Amino acid sequence: MYQFAPDPDQPKPQLYESLARAAAAIVDGEPDPVANMANMAALVWQFVPRLNWAGFYRAIDDELVLGPFIGKPACIRIPFGSGVCGTAAALGTSQRVADVHAFPGHIACDAESRSELVVPVVRDGKVLAVIDLDSPEPARFDEEDAYGIERLALVAATAI
Ligand code: SME
């Protein structure tokens, strides 16, 4: 059993430091990428408040394919360049969207989602996956959230 006790009231830098440490501990010594993505998605859900979806899409050929996640069932395949996730994968940069309805080509998987943060997982210059967080709250994600999930992506890059 893994026991982590995130304090959602702590400042974001500390919260994401704890998340990165928990992720590094949970993937340590485990070579299976699906198991590691599943546990990291569960950790995001446990540590990061006010989300309605959190998980991975994996880069396979020229599209993203749904990976381990917490939330409602989601669209399975997203071409590179489409939606928020496909844009993050194609550009290799984080996408922080305050209002998903204003993002051209946004792919609605859960009608409750209002804002979104997508961070690519990159190893040796290649996008392996993206980490996608959705929130029912408009403008839920700030720069500290993006930086925090980018730290998690560094851990993920060694574990998937
Ligand atoms: N909204 C995403 C699709 C994935 S779901 O949010 C889980 C997008 O526009 O790429």
Short mmCIF file of C-alpha atoms and ligand atoms in Angstrom, two decimals, residues 53-55 57 64 66 69 72-75 78 82-87 100 103-110 113 116 118 132-134, ligand 1:
data_model
loop_
_atom_site.label_atom_id
_atom_site.label_comp_id
_atom_site.label_asym_id
_atom_site.label_seq_id
_atom_site.Cartn_x
_atom_site.Cartn_y
_atom_site.Cartn_z
CA TRP A 53 -10.11 14.60 -15.69
CA ALA A 54 -6.43 13.72 -15.33
CA GLY A 55 -4.37 11.30 -17.35
CA TYR A 57 -2.37 10.21 -24.00
CA LEU A 64 -2.27 10.36 -29.55
CA LEU A 66 -5.77 7.34 -24.75
CA PHE A 69 -6.58 8.29 -16.63
CA LYS A 72 -15.17 10.16 -17.52
CA PRO A 73 -14.52 7.98 -20.61
CA ALA A 74 -12.68 10.08 -23.19
CA CYS A 75 -12.01 10.21 -26.92
CA ILE A 78 -6.37 12.48 -31.33
CA SER A 82 -5.73 18.58 -33.19
CA GLY A 83 -7.25 20.00 -30.04
CA VAL A 84 -5.28 21.05 -26.98
CA CYS A 85 -3.57 17.67 -26.57
CA GLY A 86 -2.61 17.34 -30.23
CA THR A 87 -1.25 20.89 -30.24
CA VAL A 100 -11.58 25.68 -23.63
CA PHE A 103 -9.56 27.30 -28.11
CA PRO A 104 -9.89 26.59 -31.86
CA GLY A 105 -10.41 22.87 -32.38
CA HIS A 106 -10.81 22.02 -28.71
CA ILE A 107 -12.04 18.42 -28.40
CA ALA A 108 -14.81 18.17 -25.81
CA CYS A 109 -14.60 14.85 -23.96
CA ASP A 110 -16.45 15.98 -20.84
CA SER A 113 -14.47 20.91 -18.65
CA GLU A 116 -7.24 22.65 -19.47
CA VAL A 118 -1.58 19.76 -21.31
CA ASP A 132 -3.76 16.21 -19.65
CA LEU A 133 -5.57 17.93 -16.77
CA ASP A 134 -9.11 19.27 -17.14
N1 SME B 1 -9.82 18.38 -24.56
C1 SME B 1 -8.75 17.61 -25.13
C2 SME B 1 -9.17 16.20 -25.42
C3 SME B 1 -8.89 15.24 -24.33
S1 SME B 1 -10.00 15.33 -23.06
O1 SME B 1 -9.99 16.66 -22.46
C4 SME B 1 -9.73 14.17 -21.92
C5 SME B 1 -8.24 18.29 -26.38
O2 SME B 1 -8.81 19.27 -26.85
O3 SME B 1 -7.24 17.83 -26.91
#
